[in-house]
Amino acid sequence: MSKTYHIAVIPGDGTGPEVVAEGIKVLHAVAGKAGFKLNLTYFDLGGDRYLKTGEVLPEHAVDELRKFDSIYLGAIGHPDVKPGILEKGILLKLRFELDQYVNLRPVKLYPGIDCPLKDKGPEHIDFVVVRENTEGLYAGAGGVLKKGTPDEVAVQESINTRKGVERCIRFAFEYCRKRKKMNKLTLCGKTNVLTFAFDLWERTFYEVAKEYPDVKVDYAHVDAITMWFVKNPEWFDVIVTDNMFGDIITDLGAMIQGGMGIAAGGNINPQGVSMFEPIGGSAPKYKGQNIINPLAAICAGGMMLEHLGEERAGKAVEQAVIRVTATHLKSLAAGKMGMTTTEVGDLVATYVTEL
Ligand code: IPM
Ligand code: MN
């Protein structure tokens, strides 16, 4: 009997539903070919629901989501909703409640894609950022005093626990070993200034490193790493860092791999339910025009398959995407692909069945 995966789908806001539809098209195509099934359950979460009902994330939704094999997410963010409400109320809440403690973000330049870096090609840009996903500045610790007065005080603290730091670093070592590329793990921090938080990170990093003698270790300050991403991206294999730095450096990473049109990520709980998403956001100005690039969502679907253990199917999705970027797309940018959103999805879905 063929295996069935139960997937929760959250199309979300803006262009989320459009790109998710193409991702699902490709997932069904590859599933048919590889001999497994996908059972999809859609969840109506996001800005429209909030504006209609006042509900951000109903209590029962998190418990229902826990029961799935994986979650496939489009985008969260609505122009008519004050920034922070949906992001914190849905996206971050799910990451925290489901304890998805790693945000995994591959940065890979595919053939045929324009790279903004001079003299760099696919052979130079292929690394993965392991971003801690439940602590740091995102934990929401801190507060405000005397708000709106000249004496206002705002404190936002970075929470770093030994347990949280260690499990993230351990994941990065394991991932690096399994990836078998350069066997090199770089810790990205700021040990020269953030001497409490990154002292904990650094000590933990070198302690755990003793258990992985086959993995070479390196350290870079976060400001320097933004420099190296531009100058020498080929130095990197796997990078591990905290939540805030990871957020920032992966946007830079997305740009050097060709832009948000292709950048995907996974929110991973190795013991629980993980969630895969294109990282580009809801892009509301392109909504409903059939011009948004669905490749990031399609790649997120491929990552989801690999995570579920369907490694060959996941790789097939990537290969099909590469065939499209190498031979068909004029650009990765919305409205400039030379094809519509649905045409790109159709093409990847066709190629994936030919592999
Ligand atoms: C990301 C996004 C989120 C983050 C926002 C939308 C809360 O920028 O996934 O990188 O900061 O983590
Ligand atoms: Mn971000």
mmCIF file of C-alpha atoms and ligand atoms in Angstrom:
data_model
loop_
_atom_site.group_PDB
_atom_site.id
_atom_site.type_symbol
_atom_site.label_atom_id
_atom_site.label_comp_id
_atom_site.label_asym_id
_atom_site.label_seq_id
_atom_site.Cartn_x
_atom_site.Cartn_y
_atom_site.Cartn_z
ATOM 1 C CA MET A 1 0.000 0.000 0.000
ATOM 2 C CA SER A 2 1.343 3.420 -0.829
ATOM 3 C CA LYS A 3 2.215 5.813 1.928
ATOM 4 C CA THR A 4 -0.019 8.835 2.623
ATOM 5 C CA TYR A 5 1.282 12.040 4.162
ATOM 6 C CA HIS A 6 -1.148 14.300 5.986
ATOM 7 C CA ILE A 7 -0.265 17.886 5.208
ATOM 8 C CA ALA A 8 -1.803 21.030 6.698
ATOM 9 C CA VAL A 9 -1.864 23.812 4.132
ATOM 10 C CA ILE A 10 -2.007 27.475 5.176
ATOM 11 C CA PRO A 11 -2.189 29.533 1.958
ATOM 12 C CA GLY A 12 -2.370 32.754 4.003
ATOM 13 C CA ASP A 13 -2.287 36.295 2.632
ATOM 14 C CA GLY A 14 -1.478 38.221 -0.539
ATOM 15 C CA THR A 15 0.127 36.031 -3.164
ATOM 16 C CA GLY A 16 0.430 33.140 -0.674
ATOM 17 C CA PRO A 17 -2.570 31.226 -2.093
ATOM 18 C CA GLU A 18 -1.289 31.593 -5.684
ATOM 19 C CA VAL A 19 2.187 30.263 -4.986
ATOM 20 C CA VAL A 20 0.886 27.517 -2.704
ATOM 21 C CA ALA A 21 -1.425 26.332 -5.491
ATOM 22 C CA GLU A 22 1.579 25.873 -7.791
ATOM 23 C CA GLY A 23 3.541 24.149 -5.028
ATOM 24 C CA ILE A 24 0.672 21.708 -4.481
ATOM 25 C CA LYS A 25 0.464 21.086 -8.218
ATOM 26 C CA VAL A 26 4.133 20.060 -8.235
ATOM 27 C CA LEU A 27 3.820 18.022 -5.029
ATOM 28 C CA HIS A 28 0.922 16.021 -6.462
ATOM 29 C CA ALA A 29 2.846 15.468 -9.693
ATOM 30 C CA VAL A 30 5.934 14.155 -7.938
ATOM 31 C CA ALA A 31 3.865 12.091 -5.494
ATOM 32 C CA GLY A 32 2.141 10.324 -8.377
ATOM 33 C CA LYS A 33 5.489 9.537 -9.906
ATOM 34 C CA ALA A 34 7.197 8.468 -6.674
ATOM 35 C CA GLY A 35 4.260 6.418 -5.437
ATOM 36 C CA PHE A 36 3.073 8.201 -2.319
ATOM 37 C CA LYS A 37 -0.058 10.193 -1.592
ATOM 38 C CA LEU A 38 -0.748 13.573 -0.088
ATOM 39 C CA ASN A 39 -3.816 14.201 1.992
ATOM 40 C CA LEU A 40 -4.277 17.968 2.284
ATOM 41 C CA THR A 41 -6.248 19.910 4.879
ATOM 42 C CA TYR A 42 -6.604 23.645 4.305
ATOM 43 C CA PHE A 43 -6.517 26.151 7.173
ATOM 44 C CA ASP A 44 -7.984 29.597 6.704
ATOM 45 C CA LEU A 45 -5.553 31.765 8.657
ATOM 46 C CA GLY A 46 -4.234 35.228 7.897
ATOM 47 C CA GLY A 47 -5.187 38.855 7.477
ATOM 48 C CA ASP A 48 -8.548 38.410 5.764
ATOM 49 C CA ARG A 49 -9.816 36.100 8.461
ATOM 50 C CA TYR A 50 -8.558 38.477 11.150
ATOM 51 C CA LEU A 51 -10.277 41.471 9.532
ATOM 52 C CA LYS A 52 -13.532 39.512 9.211
ATOM 53 C CA THR A 53 -13.627 37.780 12.583
ATOM 54 C CA GLY A 54 -11.058 39.485 14.824
ATOM 55 C CA GLU A 55 -9.471 36.089 15.321
ATOM 56 C CA VAL A 56 -5.731 35.749 14.689
ATOM 57 C CA LEU A 57 -5.013 32.120 15.554
ATOM 58 C CA PRO A 58 -7.852 30.225 17.219
ATOM 59 C CA GLU A 59 -6.816 28.122 20.232
ATOM 60 C CA HIS A 60 -7.839 24.839 18.668
ATOM 61 C CA ALA A 61 -5.913 25.496 15.435
ATOM 62 C CA VAL A 62 -2.501 24.915 17.036
ATOM 63 C CA ASP A 63 -3.629 21.623 18.545
ATOM 64 C CA GLU A 64 -5.077 20.509 15.239
ATOM 65 C CA LEU A 65 -1.876 21.459 13.410
ATOM 66 C CA ARG A 66 0.150 19.318 15.812
ATOM 67 C CA LYS A 67 -1.469 16.194 14.369
ATOM 68 C CA PHE A 68 -0.145 16.608 10.831
ATOM 69 C CA ASP A 69 2.993 15.172 9.275
ATOM 70 C CA SER A 70 3.955 18.627 8.082
ATOM 71 C CA ILE A 71 2.681 22.159 7.450
ATOM 72 C CA TYR A 72 2.937 23.959 4.115
ATOM 73 C CA LEU A 73 2.632 27.735 4.441
ATOM 74 C CA GLY A 74 2.214 30.455 1.804
ATOM 75 C CA ALA A 75 2.664 33.852 3.441
ATOM 76 C CA ILE A 76 1.397 35.867 6.383
ATOM 77 C CA GLY A 77 1.066 39.684 6.249
ATOM 78 C CA HIS A 78 -1.743 42.041 5.204
ATOM 79 C CA PRO A 79 -1.516 45.729 4.217
ATOM 80 C CA ASP A 80 -4.651 46.616 6.248
ATOM 81 C CA VAL A 81 -3.395 45.033 9.458
ATOM 82 C CA LYS A 82 -0.928 46.823 11.722
ATOM 83 C CA PRO A 83 2.555 45.253 11.419
ATOM 84 C CA GLY A 84 3.252 42.753 14.166
ATOM 85 C CA ILE A 85 -0.240 41.419 14.806
ATOM 86 C CA LEU A 86 -0.243 38.663 12.196
ATOM 87 C CA GLU A 87 3.500 38.053 12.225
ATOM 88 C CA LYS A 88 3.606 37.568 15.980
ATOM 89 C CA GLY A 89 0.117 36.117 16.275
ATOM 90 C CA ILE A 90 0.404 33.488 13.576
ATOM 91 C CA LEU A 91 3.898 32.908 12.167
ATOM 92 C CA LEU A 92 5.961 33.350 15.328
ATOM 93 C CA LYS A 93 3.272 31.768 17.500
ATOM 94 C CA LEU A 94 3.338 28.624 15.365
ATOM 95 C CA ARG A 95 7.147 28.499 15.389
ATOM 96 C CA PHE A 96 7.149 28.818 19.197
ATOM 97 C CA GLU A 97 4.146 26.644 20.079
ATOM 98 C CA LEU A 98 5.265 23.852 17.767
ATOM 99 C CA ASP A 99 8.825 24.293 19.067
ATOM 100 C CA GLN A 100 10.260 24.536 15.572
ATOM 101 C CA TYR A 101 13.632 25.436 16.959
ATOM 102 C CA VAL A 102 15.578 25.554 13.712
ATOM 103 C CA ASN A 103 14.918 27.777 10.745
ATOM 104 C CA LEU A 104 16.737 26.105 7.879
ATOM 105 C CA ARG A 105 17.537 28.337 4.924
ATOM 106 C CA PRO A 106 19.479 27.036 1.955
ATOM 107 C CA VAL A 107 21.246 29.669 -0.131
ATOM 108 C CA LYS A 108 21.977 28.159 -3.514
ATOM 109 C CA LEU A 109 22.433 29.859 -6.859
ATOM 110 C CA TYR A 110 20.829 27.770 -9.594
ATOM 111 C CA PRO A 111 22.097 27.738 -13.177
ATOM 112 C CA GLY A 112 20.589 30.387 -15.426
ATOM 113 C CA ILE A 113 19.867 32.802 -12.598
ATOM 114 C CA ASP A 114 21.422 36.245 -12.599
ATOM 115 C CA CYS A 115 23.602 36.788 -9.561
ATOM 116 C CA PRO A 116 24.148 40.364 -8.411
ATOM 117 C CA LEU A 117 27.706 39.471 -7.406
ATOM 118 C CA LYS A 118 30.364 40.078 -10.001
ATOM 119 C CA ASP A 119 32.199 36.955 -11.186
ATOM 120 C CA LYS A 120 30.213 34.572 -8.988
ATOM 121 C CA GLY A 121 28.305 31.581 -10.306
ATOM 122 C CA PRO A 122 26.535 28.459 -9.036
ATOM 123 C CA GLU A 123 29.903 26.938 -8.087
ATOM 124 C CA HIS A 124 30.433 29.747 -5.554
ATOM 125 C CA ILE A 125 27.051 30.010 -3.858
ATOM 126 C CA ASP A 126 25.796 26.917 -2.083
ATOM 127 C CA PHE A 127 25.482 27.102 1.669
ATOM 128 C CA VAL A 128 22.844 26.635 4.362
ATOM 129 C CA VAL A 129 21.995 28.864 7.309
ATOM 130 C CA VAL A 130 20.767 27.170 10.485
ATOM 131 C CA ARG A 131 18.950 29.941 12.341
ATOM 132 C CA GLU A 132 17.803 29.470 15.922
ATOM 133 C CA ASN A 133 14.024 29.953 15.730
ATOM 134 C CA THR A 134 12.476 30.149 19.214
ATOM 135 C CA GLU A 135 14.661 32.433 21.342
ATOM 136 C CA GLY A 136 16.898 35.502 21.117
ATOM 137 C CA LEU A 137 15.323 38.889 20.519
ATOM 138 C CA TYR A 138 12.234 37.137 19.149
ATOM 139 C CA ALA A 139 11.274 35.676 22.540
ATOM 140 C CA GLY A 140 9.317 38.830 23.364
ATOM 141 C CA ALA A 141 11.083 39.526 26.654
ATOM 142 C CA GLY A 142 11.210 43.119 27.831
ATOM 143 C CA GLY A 143 8.743 45.922 28.222
ATOM 144 C CA VAL A 144 7.954 49.586 28.074
ATOM 145 C CA LEU A 145 7.780 52.189 30.828
ATOM 146 C CA LYS A 146 6.261 55.652 30.633
ATOM 147 C CA LYS A 147 5.120 55.082 27.081
ATOM 148 C CA GLY A 148 4.546 58.204 25.029
ATOM 149 C CA THR A 149 6.322 60.484 27.481
ATOM 150 C CA PRO A 150 9.775 62.054 27.084
ATOM 151 C CA ASP A 151 10.974 59.586 29.739
ATOM 152 C CA GLU A 152 9.891 56.510 27.813
ATOM 153 C CA VAL A 153 12.030 53.408 28.336
ATOM 154 C CA ALA A 154 11.910 50.449 25.952
ATOM 155 C CA VAL A 155 13.754 47.234 26.737
ATOM 156 C CA GLN A 156 13.906 44.246 24.374
ATOM 157 C CA GLU A 157 16.004 41.442 25.721
ATOM 158 C CA SER A 158 17.703 38.590 23.900
ATOM 159 C CA ILE A 159 16.956 35.279 25.599
ATOM 160 C CA ASN A 160 19.567 32.557 25.106
ATOM 161 C CA THR A 161 19.220 29.319 27.023
ATOM 162 C CA ARG A 162 21.890 26.644 27.180
ATOM 163 C CA LYS A 163 19.311 24.102 26.073
ATOM 164 C CA GLY A 164 18.034 26.232 23.187
ATOM 165 C CA VAL A 165 21.497 27.149 21.962
ATOM 166 C CA GLU A 166 22.838 23.628 22.285
ATOM 167 C CA ARG A 167 20.035 21.875 20.420
ATOM 168 C CA CYS A 168 20.355 24.336 17.545
ATOM 169 C CA ILE A 169 24.132 23.945 17.369
ATOM 170 C CA ARG A 170 23.817 20.159 17.575
ATOM 171 C CA PHE A 171 21.333 20.201 14.693
ATOM 172 C CA ALA A 172 23.815 22.263 12.663
ATOM 173 C CA PHE A 173 26.663 19.811 13.257
ATOM 174 C CA GLU A 174 24.481 16.850 12.324
ATOM 175 C CA TYR A 175 23.184 18.658 9.243
ATOM 176 C CA CYS A 176 26.699 19.612 8.159
ATOM 177 C CA ARG A 177 27.921 16.039 8.518
ATOM 178 C CA LYS A 178 24.960 14.682 6.566
ATOM 179 C CA ARG A 179 25.318 17.278 3.825
ATOM 180 C CA LYS A 180 28.836 16.034 3.034
ATOM 181 C CA LYS A 181 29.942 19.127 1.186
ATOM 182 C CA MET A 182 32.842 21.010 2.741
ATOM 183 C CA ASN A 183 32.253 19.588 6.204
ATOM 184 C CA LYS A 184 32.621 23.042 7.624
ATOM 185 C CA LEU A 185 30.419 24.761 10.197
ATOM 186 C CA THR A 186 30.729 28.486 10.874
ATOM 187 C CA LEU A 187 29.328 30.092 13.994
ATOM 188 C CA CYS A 188 28.049 33.589 13.227
ATOM 189 C CA GLY A 189 27.900 35.856 16.281
ATOM 190 C CA LYS A 190 29.135 39.041 17.869
ATOM 191 C CA THR A 191 31.467 37.848 20.614
ATOM 192 C CA ASN A 192 33.301 41.185 20.728
ATOM 193 C CA VAL A 193 30.254 43.126 21.935
ATOM 194 C CA LEU A 194 27.438 40.774 22.980
ATOM 195 C CA THR A 195 29.702 39.194 25.569
ATOM 196 C CA PHE A 196 26.951 37.462 27.558
ATOM 197 C CA ALA A 197 24.855 35.911 24.826
ATOM 198 C CA PHE A 198 27.594 34.983 22.415
ATOM 199 C CA ASP A 199 29.907 33.761 25.135
ATOM 200 C CA LEU A 200 27.258 31.118 25.774
ATOM 201 C CA TRP A 201 27.006 30.405 22.054
ATOM 202 C CA GLU A 202 30.763 30.204 21.606
ATOM 203 C CA ARG A 203 31.406 27.925 24.591
ATOM 204 C CA THR A 204 28.567 25.633 23.592
ATOM 205 C CA PHE A 205 29.756 25.582 19.977
ATOM 206 C CA TYR A 206 33.300 24.483 20.801
ATOM 207 C CA GLU A 207 32.121 21.976 23.410
ATOM 208 C CA VAL A 208 29.734 20.283 20.990
ATOM 209 C CA ALA A 209 32.436 20.472 18.282
ATOM 210 C CA LYS A 210 34.495 17.942 20.267
ATOM 211 C CA GLU A 211 31.856 15.322 19.421
ATOM 212 C CA TYR A 212 32.258 16.074 15.696
ATOM 213 C CA PRO A 213 35.995 15.862 14.976
ATOM 214 C CA ASP A 214 35.222 15.326 11.284
ATOM 215 C CA VAL A 215 33.587 18.760 10.999
ATOM 216 C CA LYS A 216 35.858 21.781 10.622
ATOM 217 C CA VAL A 217 34.764 24.733 12.734
ATOM 218 C CA ASP A 218 35.053 28.427 12.114
ATOM 219 C CA TYR A 219 33.747 31.669 13.604
ATOM 220 C CA ALA A 220 32.719 34.978 12.009
ATOM 221 C CA HIS A 221 31.217 38.133 13.474
ATOM 222 C CA VAL A 222 27.840 38.944 11.951
ATOM 223 C CA ASP A 223 28.975 42.230 10.422
ATOM 224 C CA ALA A 224 31.962 40.530 8.815
ATOM 225 C CA ILE A 225 29.806 37.717 7.503
ATOM 226 C CA THR A 226 27.684 40.171 5.504
ATOM 227 C CA MET A 227 30.934 41.270 3.896
ATOM 228 C CA TRP A 228 32.055 37.716 3.127
ATOM 229 C CA PHE A 229 28.658 36.771 1.654
ATOM 230 C CA VAL A 230 29.318 39.387 -1.003
ATOM 231 C CA LYS A 231 33.055 38.937 -1.408
ATOM 232 C CA ASN A 232 33.667 35.209 -0.810
ATOM 233 C CA PRO A 233 30.392 33.273 -0.579
ATOM 234 C CA GLU A 234 32.299 30.120 -1.563
ATOM 235 C CA TRP A 235 33.859 30.045 1.902
ATOM 236 C CA PHE A 236 30.620 28.871 3.466
ATOM 237 C CA ASP A 237 29.074 25.446 3.859
ATOM 238 C CA VAL A 238 26.806 25.534 6.936
ATOM 239 C CA ILE A 239 26.381 28.565 9.196
ATOM 240 C CA VAL A 240 24.726 28.504 12.614
ATOM 241 C CA THR A 241 23.484 31.671 14.295
ATOM 242 C CA ASP A 242 20.857 33.210 16.566
ATOM 243 C CA ASN A 243 17.352 34.236 15.593
ATOM 244 C CA MET A 244 17.903 37.928 14.796
ATOM 245 C CA PHE A 245 21.213 37.567 12.992
ATOM 246 C CA GLY A 246 19.786 34.620 11.096
ATOM 247 C CA ASP A 247 16.822 36.694 9.990
ATOM 248 C CA ILE A 248 19.082 39.425 8.645
ATOM 249 C CA ILE A 249 21.773 37.368 6.947
ATOM 250 C CA THR A 250 19.255 35.117 5.204
ATOM 251 C CA ASP A 251 17.671 38.094 3.436
ATOM 252 C CA LEU A 252 21.130 38.919 2.127
ATOM 253 C CA GLY A 253 21.505 35.248 1.280
ATOM 254 C CA ALA A 254 18.236 35.343 -0.666
ATOM 255 C CA MET A 255 19.524 38.267 -2.741
ATOM 256 C CA ILE A 256 22.767 36.543 -3.725
ATOM 257 C CA GLN A 257 20.855 33.428 -4.797
ATOM 258 C CA GLY A 258 18.744 35.528 -7.131
ATOM 259 C CA GLY A 259 16.054 37.067 -4.943
ATOM 260 C CA MET A 260 12.934 36.282 -2.962
ATOM 261 C CA GLY A 261 11.418 34.529 -5.964
ATOM 262 C CA ILE A 262 13.523 31.473 -5.244
ATOM 263 C CA ALA A 263 14.269 31.578 -1.482
ATOM 264 C CA ALA A 264 12.679 28.858 0.638
ATOM 265 C CA GLY A 265 12.956 27.808 4.240
ATOM 266 C CA GLY A 266 11.877 25.228 6.766
ATOM 267 C CA ASN A 267 10.876 25.729 10.387
ATOM 268 C CA ILE A 268 12.059 22.460 11.845
ATOM 269 C CA ASN A 269 11.155 20.522 14.939
ATOM 270 C CA PRO A 270 13.041 17.259 14.429
ATOM 271 C CA GLN A 271 10.788 15.503 16.962
ATOM 272 C CA GLY A 272 7.538 17.226 16.030
ATOM 273 C CA VAL A 273 5.742 18.906 13.182
ATOM 274 C CA SER A 274 7.740 21.162 10.870
ATOM 275 C CA MET A 275 6.547 23.971 8.611
ATOM 276 C CA PHE A 276 7.868 24.921 5.168
ATOM 277 C CA GLU A 277 7.476 28.307 3.495
ATOM 278 C CA PRO A 278 8.753 30.612 0.790
ATOM 279 C CA ILE A 279 10.511 33.367 2.750
ATOM 280 C CA GLY A 280 9.510 36.295 0.570
ATOM 281 C CA GLY A 281 6.311 37.402 2.284
ATOM 282 C CA SER A 282 2.824 38.086 0.979
ATOM 283 C CA ALA A 283 3.712 40.668 -1.742
ATOM 284 C CA PRO A 284 0.143 42.120 -1.725
ATOM 285 C CA LYS A 285 0.760 44.426 -4.674
ATOM 286 C CA TYR A 286 1.117 41.424 -6.983
ATOM 287 C CA LYS A 287 -1.922 39.588 -5.637
ATOM 288 C CA GLY A 288 -4.331 38.088 -8.145
ATOM 289 C CA GLN A 289 -2.326 39.015 -11.239
ATOM 290 C CA ASN A 290 -0.772 35.618 -11.959
ATOM 291 C CA ILE A 291 2.693 37.206 -12.117
ATOM 292 C CA ILE A 292 4.310 36.215 -8.814
ATOM 293 C CA ASN A 293 7.156 33.707 -8.961
ATOM 294 C CA PRO A 294 6.036 30.391 -7.431
ATOM 295 C CA LEU A 295 9.512 28.792 -7.401
ATOM 296 C CA ALA A 296 10.266 29.657 -3.768
ATOM 297 C CA ALA A 297 7.042 27.946 -2.686
ATOM 298 C CA ILE A 298 7.801 25.009 -4.973
ATOM 299 C CA CYS A 299 11.301 24.712 -3.479
ATOM 300 C CA ALA A 300 9.782 24.846 0.028
ATOM 301 C CA GLY A 301 7.594 21.914 -1.024
ATOM 302 C CA GLY A 302 10.709 20.039 -2.142
ATOM 303 C CA MET A 303 12.335 20.701 1.245
ATOM 304 C CA MET A 304 9.209 19.374 2.932
ATOM 305 C CA LEU A 305 9.425 16.117 0.975
ATOM 306 C CA GLU A 306 13.071 15.660 1.917
ATOM 307 C CA HIS A 307 12.194 16.279 5.541
ATOM 308 C CA LEU A 308 9.398 13.701 5.363
ATOM 309 C CA GLY A 309 11.960 11.168 4.182
ATOM 310 C CA GLU A 310 11.052 11.333 0.477
ATOM 311 C CA GLU A 311 14.556 12.411 -0.432
ATOM 312 C CA ARG A 312 14.442 11.307 -4.048
ATOM 313 C CA ALA A 313 11.186 13.132 -4.641
ATOM 314 C CA GLY A 314 12.591 16.247 -2.958
ATOM 315 C CA LYS A 315 15.678 16.136 -5.156
ATOM 316 C CA ALA A 316 13.477 15.639 -8.228
ATOM 317 C CA VAL A 317 11.610 18.853 -7.413
ATOM 318 C CA GLU A 318 14.913 20.696 -7.183
ATOM 319 C CA GLN A 319 16.113 19.231 -10.489
ATOM 320 C CA ALA A 320 12.871 20.250 -12.201
ATOM 321 C CA VAL A 321 13.206 23.780 -10.796
ATOM 322 C CA ILE A 322 16.780 23.936 -12.095
ATOM 323 C CA ARG A 323 15.603 22.909 -15.555
ATOM 324 C CA VAL A 324 13.131 25.786 -15.512
ATOM 325 C CA THR A 325 15.594 28.403 -14.236
ATOM 326 C CA ALA A 326 18.298 27.243 -16.641
ATOM 327 C CA THR A 327 16.207 27.286 -19.790
ATOM 328 C CA HIS A 328 12.945 29.196 -19.459
ATOM 329 C CA LEU A 329 12.842 32.125 -17.090
ATOM 330 C CA LYS A 330 13.859 35.630 -18.171
ATOM 331 C CA SER A 331 14.080 36.768 -14.573
ATOM 332 C CA LEU A 332 13.008 35.612 -11.131
ATOM 333 C CA ALA A 333 11.217 38.871 -10.383
ATOM 334 C CA ALA A 334 7.432 39.141 -10.267
ATOM 335 C CA GLY A 335 6.066 40.279 -13.619
ATOM 336 C CA LYS A 336 9.411 39.795 -15.363
ATOM 337 C CA MET A 337 9.600 36.024 -15.656
ATOM 338 C CA GLY A 338 8.370 35.989 -19.251
ATOM 339 C CA MET A 339 5.762 33.489 -18.012
ATOM 340 C CA THR A 340 2.800 33.513 -15.671
ATOM 341 C CA THR A 341 2.711 32.007 -12.209
ATOM 342 C CA THR A 342 0.590 29.079 -13.382
ATOM 343 C CA GLU A 343 2.766 28.459 -16.459
ATOM 344 C CA VAL A 344 5.852 28.189 -14.279
ATOM 345 C CA GLY A 345 4.037 25.736 -11.997
ATOM 346 C CA ASP A 346 2.830 23.691 -14.993
ATOM 347 C CA LEU A 347 6.345 23.475 -16.370
ATOM 348 C CA VAL A 348 7.917 22.306 -13.106
ATOM 349 C CA ALA A 349 5.083 19.788 -12.662
ATOM 350 C CA THR A 350 5.727 18.418 -16.164
ATOM 351 C CA TYR A 351 9.494 18.197 -15.735
ATOM 352 C CA VAL A 352 9.221 16.529 -12.355
ATOM 353 C CA THR A 353 7.342 13.609 -13.877
ATOM 354 C CA GLU A 354 9.974 13.219 -16.612
ATOM 355 C CA LEU A 355 12.778 12.633 -14.115
HETATM 356 C C1 IPM B 1 11.190 35.639 8.248
HETATM 357 C C2 IPM B 1 10.316 36.846 8.431
HETATM 358 C C3 IPM B 1 9.727 36.799 9.833
HETATM 359 C C4 IPM B 1 10.882 36.798 10.811
HETATM 360 C C5 IPM B 1 8.732 37.931 10.135
HETATM 361 C C6 IPM B 1 7.631 38.014 9.134
HETATM 362 C C7 IPM B 1 8.179 37.809 11.525
HETATM 363 O O1 IPM B 1 11.034 38.001 8.210
HETATM 364 O O2 IPM B 1 10.646 34.512 8.236
HETATM 365 O O3 IPM B 1 12.396 35.791 8.108
HETATM 366 O O4 IPM B 1 11.378 37.867 11.182
HETATM 367 O O5 IPM B 1 11.300 35.718 11.188
HETATM 368 MN MN MN B 2 13.083 37.647 7.636
#
